[in-house]
Short mmCIF file of C-alpha atoms and ligand atoms in Angstrom, two decimals:
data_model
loop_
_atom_site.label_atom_id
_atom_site.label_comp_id
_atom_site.label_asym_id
_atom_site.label_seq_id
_atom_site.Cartn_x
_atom_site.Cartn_y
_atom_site.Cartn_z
CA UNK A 23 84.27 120.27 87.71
CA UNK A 24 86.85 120.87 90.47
CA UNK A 25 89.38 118.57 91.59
CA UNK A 26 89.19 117.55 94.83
CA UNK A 27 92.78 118.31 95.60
CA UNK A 28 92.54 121.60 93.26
CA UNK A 29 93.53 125.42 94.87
CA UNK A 30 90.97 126.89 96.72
CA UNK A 31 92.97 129.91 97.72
CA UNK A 32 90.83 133.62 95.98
CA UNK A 33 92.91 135.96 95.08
CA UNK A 34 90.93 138.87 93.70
CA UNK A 35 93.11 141.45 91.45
CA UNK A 36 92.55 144.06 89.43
CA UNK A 37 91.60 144.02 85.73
CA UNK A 38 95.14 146.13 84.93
CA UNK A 39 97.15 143.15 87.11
CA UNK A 40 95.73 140.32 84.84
CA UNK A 41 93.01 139.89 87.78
CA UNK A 42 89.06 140.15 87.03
CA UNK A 43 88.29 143.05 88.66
CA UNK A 44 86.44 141.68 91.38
CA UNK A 45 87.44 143.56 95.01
CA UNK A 46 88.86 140.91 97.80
CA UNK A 47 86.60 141.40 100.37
CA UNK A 48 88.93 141.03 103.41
CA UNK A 49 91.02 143.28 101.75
CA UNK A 50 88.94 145.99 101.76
CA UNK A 51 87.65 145.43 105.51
CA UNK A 52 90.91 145.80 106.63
CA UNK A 53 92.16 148.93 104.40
CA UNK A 54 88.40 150.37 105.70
CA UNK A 55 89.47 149.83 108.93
CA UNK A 56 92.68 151.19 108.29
CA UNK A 57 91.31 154.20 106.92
CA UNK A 58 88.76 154.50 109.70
CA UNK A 59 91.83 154.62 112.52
CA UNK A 60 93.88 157.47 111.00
CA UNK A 61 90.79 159.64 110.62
CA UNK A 62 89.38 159.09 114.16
CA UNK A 63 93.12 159.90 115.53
CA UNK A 64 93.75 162.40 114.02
CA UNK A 65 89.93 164.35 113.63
CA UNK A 66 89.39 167.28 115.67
CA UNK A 67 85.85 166.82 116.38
CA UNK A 68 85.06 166.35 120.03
CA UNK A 69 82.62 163.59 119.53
CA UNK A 70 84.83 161.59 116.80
CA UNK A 71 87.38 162.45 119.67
CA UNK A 72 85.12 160.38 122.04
CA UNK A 73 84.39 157.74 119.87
CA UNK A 74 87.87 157.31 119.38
CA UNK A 75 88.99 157.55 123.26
CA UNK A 76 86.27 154.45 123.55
CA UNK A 77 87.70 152.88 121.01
CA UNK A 78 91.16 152.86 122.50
CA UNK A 79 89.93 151.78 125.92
CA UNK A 80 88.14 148.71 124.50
CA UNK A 81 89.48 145.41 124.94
CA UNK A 82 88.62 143.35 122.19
CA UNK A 83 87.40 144.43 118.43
CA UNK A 84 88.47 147.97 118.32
CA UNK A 85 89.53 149.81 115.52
CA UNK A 86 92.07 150.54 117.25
CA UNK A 87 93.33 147.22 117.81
CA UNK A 88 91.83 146.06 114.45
CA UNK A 89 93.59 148.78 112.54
CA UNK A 90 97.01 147.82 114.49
CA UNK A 91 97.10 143.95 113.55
CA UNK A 92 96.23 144.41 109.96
CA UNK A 93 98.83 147.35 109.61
CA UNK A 94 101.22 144.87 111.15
CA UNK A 95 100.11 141.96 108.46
CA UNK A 96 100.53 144.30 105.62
CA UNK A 97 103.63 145.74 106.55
CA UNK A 98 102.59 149.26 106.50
CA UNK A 99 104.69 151.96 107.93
CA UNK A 100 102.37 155.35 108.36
CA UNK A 101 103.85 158.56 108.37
CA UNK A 102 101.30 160.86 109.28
CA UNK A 103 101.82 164.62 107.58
CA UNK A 104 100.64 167.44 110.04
CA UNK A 105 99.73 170.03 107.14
CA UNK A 106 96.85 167.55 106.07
CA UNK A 107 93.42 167.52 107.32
CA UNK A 108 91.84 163.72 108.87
CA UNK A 109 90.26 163.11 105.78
CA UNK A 110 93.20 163.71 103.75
CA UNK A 111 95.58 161.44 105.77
CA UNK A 112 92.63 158.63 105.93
CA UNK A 113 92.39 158.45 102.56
CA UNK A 114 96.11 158.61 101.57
CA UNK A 115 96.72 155.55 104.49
CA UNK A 116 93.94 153.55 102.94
CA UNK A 117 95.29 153.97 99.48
CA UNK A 118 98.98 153.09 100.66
CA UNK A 119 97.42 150.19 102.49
CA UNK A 120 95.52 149.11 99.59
CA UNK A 121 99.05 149.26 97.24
CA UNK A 122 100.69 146.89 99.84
CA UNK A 123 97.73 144.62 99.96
CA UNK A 124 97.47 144.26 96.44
CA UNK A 125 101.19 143.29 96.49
CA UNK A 126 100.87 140.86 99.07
CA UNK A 127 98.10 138.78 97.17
CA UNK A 128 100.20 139.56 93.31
CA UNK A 129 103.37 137.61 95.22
CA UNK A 130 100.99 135.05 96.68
CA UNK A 131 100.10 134.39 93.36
CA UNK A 132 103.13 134.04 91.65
CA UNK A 133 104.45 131.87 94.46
CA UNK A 134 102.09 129.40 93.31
CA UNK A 135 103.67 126.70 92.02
CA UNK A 136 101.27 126.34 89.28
CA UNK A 137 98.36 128.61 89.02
CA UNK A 138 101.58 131.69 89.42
CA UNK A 139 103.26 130.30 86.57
CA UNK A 140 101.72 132.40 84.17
CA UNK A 141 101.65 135.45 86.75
CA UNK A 142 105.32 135.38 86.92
CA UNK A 143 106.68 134.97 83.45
CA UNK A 144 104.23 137.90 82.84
CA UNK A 145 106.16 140.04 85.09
CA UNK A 146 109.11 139.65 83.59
CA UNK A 147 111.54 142.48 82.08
CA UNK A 148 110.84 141.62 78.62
CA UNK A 149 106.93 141.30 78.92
CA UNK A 150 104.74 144.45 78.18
CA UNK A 151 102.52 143.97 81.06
CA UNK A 152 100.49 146.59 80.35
CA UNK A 153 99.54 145.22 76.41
CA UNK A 154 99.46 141.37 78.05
CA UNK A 155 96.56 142.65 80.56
CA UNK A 156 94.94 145.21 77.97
CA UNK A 157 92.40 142.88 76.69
CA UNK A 158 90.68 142.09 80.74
CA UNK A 159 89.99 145.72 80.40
CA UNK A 160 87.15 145.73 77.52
CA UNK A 161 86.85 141.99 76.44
CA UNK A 162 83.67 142.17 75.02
CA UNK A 163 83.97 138.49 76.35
CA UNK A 164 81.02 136.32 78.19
CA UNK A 165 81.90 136.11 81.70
CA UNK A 166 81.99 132.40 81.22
CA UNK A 167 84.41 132.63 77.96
CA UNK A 168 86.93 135.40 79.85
CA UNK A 169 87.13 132.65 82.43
CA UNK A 170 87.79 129.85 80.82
CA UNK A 171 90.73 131.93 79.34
CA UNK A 172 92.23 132.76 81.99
CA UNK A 173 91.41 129.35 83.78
CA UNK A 174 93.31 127.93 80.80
CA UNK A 175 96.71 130.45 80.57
CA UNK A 176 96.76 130.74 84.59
CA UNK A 177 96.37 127.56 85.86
CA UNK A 178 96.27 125.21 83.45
CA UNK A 179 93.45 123.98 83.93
CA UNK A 180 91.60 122.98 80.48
CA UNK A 181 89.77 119.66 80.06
CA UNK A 182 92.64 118.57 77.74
CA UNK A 183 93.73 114.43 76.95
CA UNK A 184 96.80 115.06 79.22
CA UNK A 185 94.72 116.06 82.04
CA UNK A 186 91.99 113.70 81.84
CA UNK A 187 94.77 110.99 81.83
CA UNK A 188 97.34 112.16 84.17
CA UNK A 189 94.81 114.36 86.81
CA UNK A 190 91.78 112.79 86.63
CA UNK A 191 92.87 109.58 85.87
CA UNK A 192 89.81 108.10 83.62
CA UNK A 193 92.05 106.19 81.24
CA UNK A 194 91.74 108.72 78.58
CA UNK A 195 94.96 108.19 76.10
CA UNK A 196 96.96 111.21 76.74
CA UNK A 197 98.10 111.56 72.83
CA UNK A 198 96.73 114.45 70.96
CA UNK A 199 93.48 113.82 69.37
CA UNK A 200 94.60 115.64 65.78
CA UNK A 201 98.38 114.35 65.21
CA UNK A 202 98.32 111.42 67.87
CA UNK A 203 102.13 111.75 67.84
CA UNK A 204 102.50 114.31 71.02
CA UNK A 205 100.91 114.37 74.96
CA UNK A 206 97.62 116.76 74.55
CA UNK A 207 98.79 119.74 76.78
CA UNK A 208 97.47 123.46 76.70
CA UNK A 209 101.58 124.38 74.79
CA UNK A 210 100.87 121.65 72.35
CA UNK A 211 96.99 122.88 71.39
CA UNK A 212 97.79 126.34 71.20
CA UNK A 213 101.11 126.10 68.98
CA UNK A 214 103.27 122.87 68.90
CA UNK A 215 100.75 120.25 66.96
CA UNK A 216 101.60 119.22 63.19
CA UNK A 217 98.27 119.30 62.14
CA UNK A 218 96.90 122.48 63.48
CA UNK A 219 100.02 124.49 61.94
CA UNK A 220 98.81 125.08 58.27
CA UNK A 221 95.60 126.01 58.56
CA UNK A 222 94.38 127.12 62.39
CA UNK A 223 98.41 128.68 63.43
CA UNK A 224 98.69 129.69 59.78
CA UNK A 225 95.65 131.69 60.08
CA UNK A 226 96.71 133.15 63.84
CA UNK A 227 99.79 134.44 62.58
CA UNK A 228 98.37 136.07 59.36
CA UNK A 229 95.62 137.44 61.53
CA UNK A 230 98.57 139.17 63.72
CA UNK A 231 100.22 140.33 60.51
CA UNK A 232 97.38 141.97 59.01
CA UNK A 233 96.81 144.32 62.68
CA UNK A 234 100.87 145.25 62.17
CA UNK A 235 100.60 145.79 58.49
CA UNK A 236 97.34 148.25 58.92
CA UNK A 237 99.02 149.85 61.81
CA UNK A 238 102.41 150.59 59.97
CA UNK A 239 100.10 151.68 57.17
CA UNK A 240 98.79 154.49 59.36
CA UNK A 241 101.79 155.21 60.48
CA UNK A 242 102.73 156.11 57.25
CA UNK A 243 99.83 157.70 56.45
CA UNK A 244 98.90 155.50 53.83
CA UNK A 245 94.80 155.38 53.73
CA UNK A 246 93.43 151.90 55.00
CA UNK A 247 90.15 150.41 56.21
CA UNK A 248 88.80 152.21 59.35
CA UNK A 249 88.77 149.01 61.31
CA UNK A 250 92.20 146.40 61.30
CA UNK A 251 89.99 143.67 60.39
CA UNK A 252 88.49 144.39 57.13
CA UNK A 253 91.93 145.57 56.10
CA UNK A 254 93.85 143.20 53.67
CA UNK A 255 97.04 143.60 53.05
CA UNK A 256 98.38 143.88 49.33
CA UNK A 257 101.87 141.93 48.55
CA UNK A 258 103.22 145.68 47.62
CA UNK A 259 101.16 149.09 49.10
CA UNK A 260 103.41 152.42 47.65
CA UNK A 261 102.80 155.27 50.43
CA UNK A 262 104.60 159.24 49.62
CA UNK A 263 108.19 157.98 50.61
CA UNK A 264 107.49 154.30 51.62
CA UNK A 265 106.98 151.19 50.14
CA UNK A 266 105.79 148.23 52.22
CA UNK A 267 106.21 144.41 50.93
CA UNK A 268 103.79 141.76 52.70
CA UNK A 269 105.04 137.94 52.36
CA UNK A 270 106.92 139.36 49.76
CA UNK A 271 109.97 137.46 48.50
CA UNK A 272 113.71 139.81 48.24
CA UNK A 273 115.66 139.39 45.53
CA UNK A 274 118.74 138.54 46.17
CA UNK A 275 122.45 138.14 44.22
CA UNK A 276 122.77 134.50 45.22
CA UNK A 277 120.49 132.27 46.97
CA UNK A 278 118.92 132.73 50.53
CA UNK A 279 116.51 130.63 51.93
CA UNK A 280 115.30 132.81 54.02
CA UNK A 281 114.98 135.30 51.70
CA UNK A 282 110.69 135.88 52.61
CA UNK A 283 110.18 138.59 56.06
CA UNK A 284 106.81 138.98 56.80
CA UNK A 285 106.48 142.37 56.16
CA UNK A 286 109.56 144.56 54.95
CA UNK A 287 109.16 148.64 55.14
CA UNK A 288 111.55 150.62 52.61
CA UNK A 289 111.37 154.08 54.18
CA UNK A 290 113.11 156.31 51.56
CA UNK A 291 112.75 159.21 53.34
CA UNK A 292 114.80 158.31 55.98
CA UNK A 293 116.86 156.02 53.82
CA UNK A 294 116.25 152.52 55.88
CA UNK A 295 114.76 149.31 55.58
CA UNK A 296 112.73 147.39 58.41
CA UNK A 297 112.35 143.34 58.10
CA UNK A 298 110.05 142.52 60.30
CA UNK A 299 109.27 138.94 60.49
CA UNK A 300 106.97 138.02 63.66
CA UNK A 301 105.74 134.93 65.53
CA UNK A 302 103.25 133.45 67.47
CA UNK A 303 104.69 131.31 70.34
CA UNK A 304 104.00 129.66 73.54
CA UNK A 305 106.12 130.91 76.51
CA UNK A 306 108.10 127.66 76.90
CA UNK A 307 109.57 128.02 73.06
CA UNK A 308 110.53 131.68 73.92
CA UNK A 309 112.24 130.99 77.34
CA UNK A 310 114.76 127.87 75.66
CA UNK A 311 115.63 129.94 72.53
CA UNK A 312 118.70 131.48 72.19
CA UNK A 313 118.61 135.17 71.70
CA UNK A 314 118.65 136.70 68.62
CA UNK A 315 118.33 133.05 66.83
CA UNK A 316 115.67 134.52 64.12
CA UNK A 317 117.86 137.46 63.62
CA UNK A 318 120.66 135.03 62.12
CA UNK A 319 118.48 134.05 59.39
CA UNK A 320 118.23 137.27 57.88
CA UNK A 321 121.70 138.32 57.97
CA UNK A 322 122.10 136.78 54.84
CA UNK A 323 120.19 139.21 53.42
CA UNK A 324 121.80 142.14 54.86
CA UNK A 325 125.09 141.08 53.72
CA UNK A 326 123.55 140.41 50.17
CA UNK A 327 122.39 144.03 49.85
CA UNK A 328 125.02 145.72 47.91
CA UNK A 329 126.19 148.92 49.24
CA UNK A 330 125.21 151.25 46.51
CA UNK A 331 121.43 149.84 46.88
CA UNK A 332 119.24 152.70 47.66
CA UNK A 333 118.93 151.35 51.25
CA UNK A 334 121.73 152.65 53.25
CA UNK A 335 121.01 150.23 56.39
CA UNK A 336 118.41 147.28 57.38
CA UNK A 337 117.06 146.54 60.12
CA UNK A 338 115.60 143.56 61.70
CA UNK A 339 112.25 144.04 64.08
CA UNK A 340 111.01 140.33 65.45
CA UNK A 341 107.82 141.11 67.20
CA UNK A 342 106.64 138.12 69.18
CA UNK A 343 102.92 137.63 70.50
CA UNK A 344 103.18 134.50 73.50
CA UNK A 345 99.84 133.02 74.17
CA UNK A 346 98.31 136.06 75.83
CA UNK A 347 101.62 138.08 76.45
CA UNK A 348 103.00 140.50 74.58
CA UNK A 349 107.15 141.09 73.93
CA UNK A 350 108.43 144.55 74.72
CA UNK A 351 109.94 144.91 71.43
CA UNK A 352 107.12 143.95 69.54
CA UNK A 353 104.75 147.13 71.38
CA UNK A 354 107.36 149.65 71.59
CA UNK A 355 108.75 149.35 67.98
CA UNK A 356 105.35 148.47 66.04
CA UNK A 357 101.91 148.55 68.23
CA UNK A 358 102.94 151.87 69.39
CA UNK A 359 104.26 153.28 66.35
CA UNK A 360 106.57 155.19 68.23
CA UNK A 361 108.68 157.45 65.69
CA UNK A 362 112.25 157.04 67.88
CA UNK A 363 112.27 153.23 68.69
CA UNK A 364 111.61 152.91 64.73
CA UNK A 365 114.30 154.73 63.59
CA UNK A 366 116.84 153.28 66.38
ZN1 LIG B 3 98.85 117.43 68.00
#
């Protein structure tokens, strides 16, 4: 059901852009078009040279003209390389106009005062775009289910209590139907309701764990199940020079509360110490935290550590996964198990 006042606008975008893959039609008329110009000016076939001379000398709908107005619109600036043959420089012009058409409908998108909300943030610095988008690019989703997704994330639309009360206007109570305390948005479902957090976010975040745990695992070579899923991690796994806690608590000389990371990786080889402790968050909760605010609660525990321990320096890793955005840190540090940005 579509509201009558809802966005109408299509913006088609590839898979790899947090798009569906579906091609914009108008978009490829005009790069076609575009294409079709620079080959007939620039072939050196009599006829094509023909067609083209009739072309220019037409008044209305030539390619030409055609190809003129929609370079215009998409702001392309052609620099045409002698050393190239027609076919060459048609397909490099399409492909350039393409690149700037594909911008033009990403900005119109994020421009959007709500449907670009989630378009934007995604863009920014500290987002892995690349690991937000990976999952468009083999879903193993229904059609209907991968659109209801991203119907939900991108523009908010879900058939939630707040938007049957405050869009539709039906007289639905807006409270949340588990905790009744809080107004039934998409933020409050997915991680802000009392109710939900012990057993469905529990059981999100453990899920998340277990995929870092088996992938540090095989990082440090340390045989696991084939597939992240069926692995379960044990509160201590020993590997050759490596010994990795899970929900483990550290003892400490005097008390800490937060004394409990969610994984913690004693690398002896290398004589270090990784806390990682790692959340699940909505994008609203990460943009009105203060930096580094998890990071305080573990200090305690590096100050604790006694210099002589066998750990000459800690380290604190906070991976975050937003609702369907992935931090930098989190992919660079853990996902990709790159050697450098561990060791950092
Ligand atoms: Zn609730």
């Amino acid at each position: 059901m579509l509201h009558p006042k809802s966005d109408v606008d299509r913006l088609y975008l590839p898979r790899s852009k947090g798009g569906r893959g579906m091609i914009q039609l108008e978009l490829s008329y005009k790069t076609s078009t575009i294409g079709l110009y620079n080959y007939l000016d620039n072939t050196e076939d009599w006829m094509l040279q023909l067609v083209n001379r009739h072309e220019n000398s037409k008044r209305l709908h030539s390619v030409t003209k055609e190809s003129d107005k929609f370079s215009r619109e998409l702001d392309l600036e052609i620099e045409i390389n002698n050393l190239l043959s027609p076919t060459e420089i048609a397909r490099k012009t399409k492909k350039k106009a393409k690149h700037e058409g594909l911008k033009q409908l990403e900005s119109r998108w994020q421009e959007k005062p709500l449907h670009g909300q989630f378009a934007a943030r995604a863009n920014n610095a500290d987002v892995d775009t690349q690991a937000t988008h990976q999952w468009l690019r083999n879903p193993g989703l229904k059609a209907e289910t991968e659109g209801f997704i991203l119907g939900s994330t991108g523009s908010k639309f879900c058939f939630t209590r707040n938007y049957q009360a405050n869009v539709l206007h039906n007289g639905a109570d807006p409270k949340c139907r588990f905790c009744d305390e809080r107004i039934e948005t998409i933020d409050h479902l997915v991680s802000g309701c009392s109710i939900l957090t012990p057993g469905e976010y529990k059981n999100r975040h453990d899920r998340v764990g277990q995929y870092l745990h088996w992938k540090i695992c095989n990082r440090f070579s340390i045989k696991t199940q084939s597939d992240w899923y069926k692995h379960h991690p044990e509160p201590v796994t020993e590997g050759k020079d490596v010994t990795i806690l899970w929900d483990f608590p550290i003892q400490t000389d005097r008390t800490i509360q937060a004394n409990r990371p969610d994984i913690v990786i004693k690398d002896r080889k290398n004589n270090q110490c990784f806390l990682i402790d790692m959340r699940v968050k909505v994008k609203v909760k990460v943009m009105n935290q203060t930096p580094g605010a998890e990071k305080k609660n573990y200090v305690d525990i590096n100050n604790d550590q006694p210099e002589d321990r066998f750990l000459r320096r800690q380290d604190y890793v906070a991976p975050q996964v937003w609702n369907l955005s992935v931090d930098v840190r989190a992919k660079d540090s853990l996902i990709a198990g790159d050697e450098t940005s561990m060791s950092d």
